[in-house]
Amino acid sequence: MMNLLTHDSHSGLYKRKVQMKIDQLRLLCFVILPFILITGCSQSPEELKKALFDAVKTEDVSTVKRCISDKANVNDPETLGGWSALHYAARSGNPQIVKMLLDAGADPNYVGTLPNQTGTALSMKPLILAQASLSLAKSAQDNPTLHWVDPNQEKQLRSPGAVARFDEVCKLLEAVTKD
């Protein structure tokens, strides 16, 4: 192949193109890839926020852990209702996620409101949600004929160990919530 290049009238142009490709590969291998590995391919703050809320709502512990390690703002309220990730974790009764969020700096005293929403049914601390869910879980265990509008919440409240989980969440939040 080298003999063909030296006898070809365009060999100088071809050699320059090959050298350019080699230089591009060097840049990729020695500059760009190490930078990506060091800094990580991070998500935008909004993508991270969405991933955190989705993970909390579906009780995906590993994704919550990843979002926290990727520096998701655990106190950033959801745009729709004004609740923080801690509100949803308290409502779902997952003590592991509640503890992870608290350890990451989640504010247990945030009342979960958007502007002009103070005093509505949506404005409450995560502890109140956990206590209400604990009460509902106890009712669900005691009264099998009681039904909720949300079948997912009903299934969650009737699941084995629901009362114990919500009780543990309440204790975690009581320890850090101000009156």
PDB file of C-alpha atoms in Angstrom:
ATOM      1  CA  MET A   1       0.000   0.000   0.000  1.00  0.00           C
ATOM      2  CA  MET A   2       2.879   2.324   0.737  1.00  0.00           C
ATOM      3  CA  ASN A   3       4.176   1.847  -2.823  1.00  0.00           C
ATOM      4  CA  LEU A   4       0.807   2.873  -4.204  1.00  0.00           C
ATOM      5  CA  LEU A   5       0.863   6.054  -2.119  1.00  0.00           C
ATOM      6  CA  THR A   6       4.287   7.143  -3.310  1.00  0.00           C
ATOM      7  CA  HIS A   7       3.407   6.663  -6.990  1.00  0.00           C
ATOM      8  CA  ASP A   8      -0.039   8.239  -6.737  1.00  0.00           C
ATOM      9  CA  SER A   9      -0.208  11.919  -7.725  1.00  0.00           C
ATOM     10  CA  HIS A  10      -2.583  12.555  -4.832  1.00  0.00           C
ATOM     11  CA  SER A  11      -0.477  10.773  -2.236  1.00  0.00           C
ATOM     12  CA  GLY A  12       0.443  14.005  -0.427  1.00  0.00           C
ATOM     13  CA  LEU A  13      -3.241  14.883   0.005  1.00  0.00           C
ATOM     14  CA  TYR A  14      -4.039  11.335   1.102  1.00  0.00           C
ATOM     15  CA  LYS A  15      -1.210  11.341   3.648  1.00  0.00           C
ATOM     16  CA  ARG A  16      -2.473  14.652   5.092  1.00  0.00           C
ATOM     17  CA  LYS A  17      -6.011  13.235   5.421  1.00  0.00           C
ATOM     18  CA  VAL A  18      -4.684  10.116   7.143  1.00  0.00           C
ATOM     19  CA  GLN A  19      -2.584  12.256   9.492  1.00  0.00           C
ATOM     20  CA  MET A  20      -5.649  14.397  10.293  1.00  0.00           C
ATOM     21  CA  LYS A  21      -7.624  11.277  11.210  1.00  0.00           C
ATOM     22  CA  ILE A  22      -4.765  10.073  13.405  1.00  0.00           C
ATOM     23  CA  ASP A  23      -4.641  13.473  15.130  1.00  0.00           C
ATOM     24  CA  GLN A  24      -8.415  13.383  15.700  1.00  0.00           C
ATOM     25  CA  LEU A  25      -8.147   9.910  17.241  1.00  0.00           C
ATOM     26  CA  ARG A  26      -5.313  11.086  19.505  1.00  0.00           C
ATOM     27  CA  LEU A  27      -7.436  14.043  20.631  1.00  0.00           C
ATOM     28  CA  LEU A  28     -10.351  11.726  21.320  1.00  0.00           C
ATOM     29  CA  CYS A  29      -8.271   9.127  23.172  1.00  0.00           C
ATOM     30  CA  PHE A  30      -5.975  11.387  25.168  1.00  0.00           C
ATOM     31  CA  VAL A  31      -8.079  14.504  25.811  1.00  0.00           C
ATOM     32  CA  ILE A  32     -11.813  14.031  25.351  1.00  0.00           C
ATOM     33  CA  LEU A  33     -12.328  10.503  26.768  1.00  0.00           C
ATOM     34  CA  PRO A  34     -10.295  11.140  29.959  1.00  0.00           C
ATOM     35  CA  PHE A  35     -12.242  14.377  30.488  1.00  0.00           C
ATOM     36  CA  ILE A  36     -15.546  12.490  30.193  1.00  0.00           C
ATOM     37  CA  LEU A  37     -14.329   9.786  32.562  1.00  0.00           C
ATOM     38  CA  ILE A  38     -13.183  12.332  35.144  1.00  0.00           C
ATOM     39  CA  THR A  39     -16.194  14.658  34.985  1.00  0.00           C
ATOM     40  CA  GLY A  40     -18.812  12.060  34.083  1.00  0.00           C
ATOM     41  CA  CYS A  41     -21.624  12.404  31.606  1.00  0.00           C
ATOM     42  CA  SER A  42     -23.846  14.325  33.953  1.00  0.00           C
ATOM     43  CA  GLN A  43     -27.471  15.131  33.377  1.00  0.00           C
ATOM     44  CA  SER A  44     -28.843  18.648  33.425  1.00  0.00           C
ATOM     45  CA  PRO A  45     -30.342  19.771  36.753  1.00  0.00           C
ATOM     46  CA  GLU A  46     -33.874  19.357  35.345  1.00  0.00           C
ATOM     47  CA  GLU A  47     -33.132  15.834  34.057  1.00  0.00           C
ATOM     48  CA  LEU A  48     -31.608  14.933  37.412  1.00  0.00           C
ATOM     49  CA  LYS A  49     -34.645  16.355  39.232  1.00  0.00           C
ATOM     50  CA  LYS A  50     -37.014  14.313  37.071  1.00  0.00           C
ATOM     51  CA  ALA A  51     -34.920  11.164  37.542  1.00  0.00           C
ATOM     52  CA  LEU A  52     -34.919  11.699  41.326  1.00  0.00           C
ATOM     53  CA  PHE A  53     -38.694  12.204  41.529  1.00  0.00           C
ATOM     54  CA  ASP A  54     -39.376   9.227  39.262  1.00  0.00           C
ATOM     55  CA  ALA A  55     -37.057   7.048  41.347  1.00  0.00           C
ATOM     56  CA  VAL A  56     -38.614   8.156  44.648  1.00  0.00           C
ATOM     57  CA  LYS A  57     -42.154   7.600  43.345  1.00  0.00           C
ATOM     58  CA  THR A  58     -41.291   4.110  42.088  1.00  0.00           C
ATOM     59  CA  GLU A  59     -39.118   3.362  45.137  1.00  0.00           C
ATOM     60  CA  ASP A  60     -36.055   2.705  42.965  1.00  0.00           C
ATOM     61  CA  VAL A  61     -33.384   2.873  45.685  1.00  0.00           C
ATOM     62  CA  SER A  62     -30.363   2.494  43.380  1.00  0.00           C
ATOM     63  CA  THR A  63     -31.480   5.372  41.130  1.00  0.00           C
ATOM     64  CA  VAL A  64     -32.195   7.590  44.159  1.00  0.00           C
ATOM     65  CA  LYS A  65     -28.666   6.805  45.356  1.00  0.00           C
ATOM     66  CA  ARG A  66     -27.216   7.664  41.924  1.00  0.00           C
ATOM     67  CA  CYS A  67     -29.158  10.933  41.711  1.00  0.00           C
ATOM     68  CA  ILE A  68     -27.928  11.959  45.159  1.00  0.00           C
ATOM     69  CA  SER A  69     -24.326  11.105  44.263  1.00  0.00           C
ATOM     70  CA  ASP A  70     -24.780  13.106  41.024  1.00  0.00           C
ATOM     71  CA  LYS A  71     -25.710  16.092  43.230  1.00  0.00           C
ATOM     72  CA  ALA A  72     -29.461  16.265  42.586  1.00  0.00           C
ATOM     73  CA  ASN A  73     -31.041  19.069  44.622  1.00  0.00           C
ATOM     74  CA  VAL A  74     -33.078  17.049  47.118  1.00  0.00           C
ATOM     75  CA  ASN A  75     -34.954  20.181  48.230  1.00  0.00           C
ATOM     76  CA  ASP A  76     -36.077  21.260  44.777  1.00  0.00           C
ATOM     77  CA  PRO A  77     -39.885  21.023  44.746  1.00  0.00           C
ATOM     78  CA  GLU A  78     -41.774  19.326  41.975  1.00  0.00           C
ATOM     79  CA  THR A  79     -43.230  21.922  39.655  1.00  0.00           C
ATOM     80  CA  LEU A  80     -46.703  20.420  39.585  1.00  0.00           C
ATOM     81  CA  GLY A  81     -47.644  20.250  43.261  1.00  0.00           C
ATOM     82  CA  GLY A  82     -44.776  21.843  45.142  1.00  0.00           C
ATOM     83  CA  TRP A  83     -43.840  18.706  47.070  1.00  0.00           C
ATOM     84  CA  SER A  84     -40.207  17.742  47.542  1.00  0.00           C
ATOM     85  CA  ALA A  85     -38.819  14.252  46.969  1.00  0.00           C
ATOM     86  CA  LEU A  86     -39.024  13.777  50.748  1.00  0.00           C
ATOM     87  CA  HIS A  87     -42.799  14.330  50.623  1.00  0.00           C
ATOM     88  CA  TYR A  88     -43.204  11.512  48.110  1.00  0.00           C
ATOM     89  CA  ALA A  89     -40.851   9.232  50.033  1.00  0.00           C
ATOM     90  CA  ALA A  90     -42.808   9.885  53.246  1.00  0.00           C
ATOM     91  CA  ARG A  91     -46.094   9.206  51.472  1.00  0.00           C
ATOM     92  CA  SER A  92     -44.827   5.939  49.994  1.00  0.00           C
ATOM     93  CA  GLY A  93     -43.477   4.728  53.333  1.00  0.00           C
ATOM     94  CA  ASN A  94     -39.988   3.759  52.245  1.00  0.00           C
ATOM     95  CA  PRO A  95     -37.709   4.328  55.264  1.00  0.00           C
ATOM     96  CA  GLN A  96     -34.531   3.615  53.287  1.00  0.00           C
ATOM     97  CA  ILE A  97     -35.265   6.385  50.776  1.00  0.00           C
ATOM     98  CA  VAL A  98     -36.426   8.779  53.519  1.00  0.00           C
ATOM     99  CA  LYS A  99     -33.145   8.230  55.370  1.00  0.00           C
ATOM    100  CA  MET A 100     -31.086   8.665  52.184  1.00  0.00           C
ATOM    101  CA  LEU A 101     -32.830  11.960  51.414  1.00  0.00           C
ATOM    102  CA  LEU A 102     -32.446  13.230  54.988  1.00  0.00           C
ATOM    103  CA  ASP A 103     -28.752  12.275  54.967  1.00  0.00           C
ATOM    104  CA  ALA A 104     -28.387  14.186  51.681  1.00  0.00           C
ATOM    105  CA  GLY A 105     -29.819  17.327  53.311  1.00  0.00           C
ATOM    106  CA  ALA A 106     -33.532  17.136  52.496  1.00  0.00           C
ATOM    107  CA  ASP A 107     -35.478  19.685  54.547  1.00  0.00           C
ATOM    108  CA  PRO A 108     -38.061  17.898  56.731  1.00  0.00           C
ATOM    109  CA  ASN A 109     -39.665  21.253  57.599  1.00  0.00           C
ATOM    110  CA  TYR A 110     -40.501  22.311  54.043  1.00  0.00           C
ATOM    111  CA  VAL A 111     -44.291  22.496  53.810  1.00  0.00           C
ATOM    112  CA  GLY A 112     -44.486  21.675  50.140  1.00  0.00           C
ATOM    113  CA  THR A 113     -46.126  24.660  48.580  1.00  0.00           C
ATOM    114  CA  LEU A 114     -45.841  26.663  45.430  1.00  0.00           C
ATOM    115  CA  PRO A 115     -46.337  30.446  45.459  1.00  0.00           C
ATOM    116  CA  ASN A 116     -49.944  31.407  46.398  1.00  0.00           C
ATOM    117  CA  GLN A 117     -50.639  27.884  47.631  1.00  0.00           C
ATOM    118  CA  THR A 118     -50.099  28.341  51.377  1.00  0.00           C
ATOM    119  CA  GLY A 119     -52.830  26.886  53.532  1.00  0.00           C
ATOM    120  CA  THR A 120     -54.122  24.411  50.970  1.00  0.00           C
ATOM    121  CA  ALA A 121     -54.443  20.680  51.485  1.00  0.00           C
ATOM    122  CA  LEU A 122     -51.188  20.281  49.580  1.00  0.00           C
ATOM    123  CA  SER A 123     -49.170  22.430  52.003  1.00  0.00           C
ATOM    124  CA  MET A 124     -47.876  20.091  54.692  1.00  0.00           C
ATOM    125  CA  LYS A 125     -44.610  18.774  56.051  1.00  0.00           C
ATOM    126  CA  PRO A 126     -43.478  15.278  55.044  1.00  0.00           C
ATOM    127  CA  LEU A 127     -44.102  14.096  58.621  1.00  0.00           C
ATOM    128  CA  ILE A 128     -47.833  14.897  58.305  1.00  0.00           C
ATOM    129  CA  LEU A 129     -47.987  12.839  55.098  1.00  0.00           C
ATOM    130  CA  ALA A 130     -46.235   9.936  56.798  1.00  0.00           C
ATOM    131  CA  GLN A 131     -48.568  10.122  59.803  1.00  0.00           C
ATOM    132  CA  ALA A 132     -51.636  10.236  57.552  1.00  0.00           C
ATOM    133  CA  SER A 133     -50.326   7.277  55.551  1.00  0.00           C
ATOM    134  CA  LEU A 134     -49.639   5.371  58.785  1.00  0.00           C
ATOM    135  CA  SER A 135     -53.212   5.989  59.879  1.00  0.00           C
ATOM    136  CA  LEU A 136     -54.524   4.858  56.489  1.00  0.00           C
ATOM    137  CA  ALA A 137     -52.330   1.742  56.597  1.00  0.00           C
ATOM    138  CA  LYS A 138     -53.728   0.840  60.009  1.00  0.00           C
ATOM    139  CA  SER A 139     -57.281   1.369  58.707  1.00  0.00           C
ATOM    140  CA  ALA A 140     -56.539  -0.735  55.642  1.00  0.00           C
ATOM    141  CA  GLN A 141     -55.276  -3.581  57.820  1.00  0.00           C
ATOM    142  CA  ASP A 142     -58.296  -3.375  60.152  1.00  0.00           C
ATOM    143  CA  ASN A 143     -60.976  -2.909  57.507  1.00  0.00           C
ATOM    144  CA  PRO A 144     -60.610  -5.023  54.344  1.00  0.00           C
ATOM    145  CA  THR A 145     -63.803  -3.545  52.849  1.00  0.00           C
ATOM    146  CA  LEU A 146     -62.377  -0.005  52.867  1.00  0.00           C
ATOM    147  CA  HIS A 147     -61.250   1.061  49.369  1.00  0.00           C
ATOM    148  CA  TRP A 148     -59.328   4.020  47.965  1.00  0.00           C
ATOM    149  CA  VAL A 149     -59.661   5.847  44.685  1.00  0.00           C
ATOM    150  CA  ASP A 150     -56.015   5.139  43.883  1.00  0.00           C
ATOM    151  CA  PRO A 151     -55.582   1.344  43.550  1.00  0.00           C
ATOM    152  CA  ASN A 152     -51.766   1.676  43.746  1.00  0.00           C
ATOM    153  CA  GLN A 153     -52.001   3.476  47.076  1.00  0.00           C
ATOM    154  CA  GLU A 154     -54.488   0.911  48.346  1.00  0.00           C
ATOM    155  CA  LYS A 155     -52.168  -1.939  47.352  1.00  0.00           C
ATOM    156  CA  GLN A 156     -49.273  -0.168  49.067  1.00  0.00           C
ATOM    157  CA  LEU A 157     -51.261   0.439  52.263  1.00  0.00           C
ATOM    158  CA  ARG A 158     -52.464  -3.169  52.401  1.00  0.00           C
ATOM    159  CA  SER A 159     -49.050  -4.689  51.690  1.00  0.00           C
ATOM    160  CA  PRO A 160     -47.424  -6.818  54.396  1.00  0.00           C
ATOM    161  CA  GLY A 161     -45.363  -4.671  56.753  1.00  0.00           C
ATOM    162  CA  ALA A 162     -46.972  -1.392  55.643  1.00  0.00           C
ATOM    163  CA  VAL A 163     -47.769  -0.287  59.185  1.00  0.00           C
ATOM    164  CA  ALA A 164     -44.214  -1.027  60.344  1.00  0.00           C
ATOM    165  CA  ARG A 165     -42.691   0.821  57.362  1.00  0.00           C
ATOM    166  CA  PHE A 166     -44.836   3.920  57.858  1.00  0.00           C
ATOM    167  CA  ASP A 167     -44.153   3.800  61.592  1.00  0.00           C
ATOM    168  CA  GLU A 168     -40.391   3.762  60.900  1.00  0.00           C
ATOM    169  CA  VAL A 169     -40.735   6.675  58.447  1.00  0.00           C
ATOM    170  CA  CYS A 170     -42.669   8.655  61.082  1.00  0.00           C
ATOM    171  CA  LYS A 171     -39.926   8.036  63.645  1.00  0.00           C
ATOM    172  CA  LEU A 172     -37.201   9.143  61.224  1.00  0.00           C
ATOM    173  CA  LEU A 173     -39.078  12.338  60.428  1.00  0.00           C
ATOM    174  CA  GLU A 174     -40.135  13.064  64.030  1.00  0.00           C
ATOM    175  CA  ALA A 175     -36.483  13.064  65.040  1.00  0.00           C
ATOM    176  CA  VAL A 176     -35.675  15.944  62.653  1.00  0.00           C
ATOM    177  CA  THR A 177     -38.902  17.911  62.193  1.00  0.00           C
ATOM    178  CA  LYS A 178     -39.482  21.146  64.048  1.00  0.00           C
ATOM    179  CA  ASP A 179     -42.961  21.925  65.373  1.00  0.00           C
TER     180      ASP A 179
END
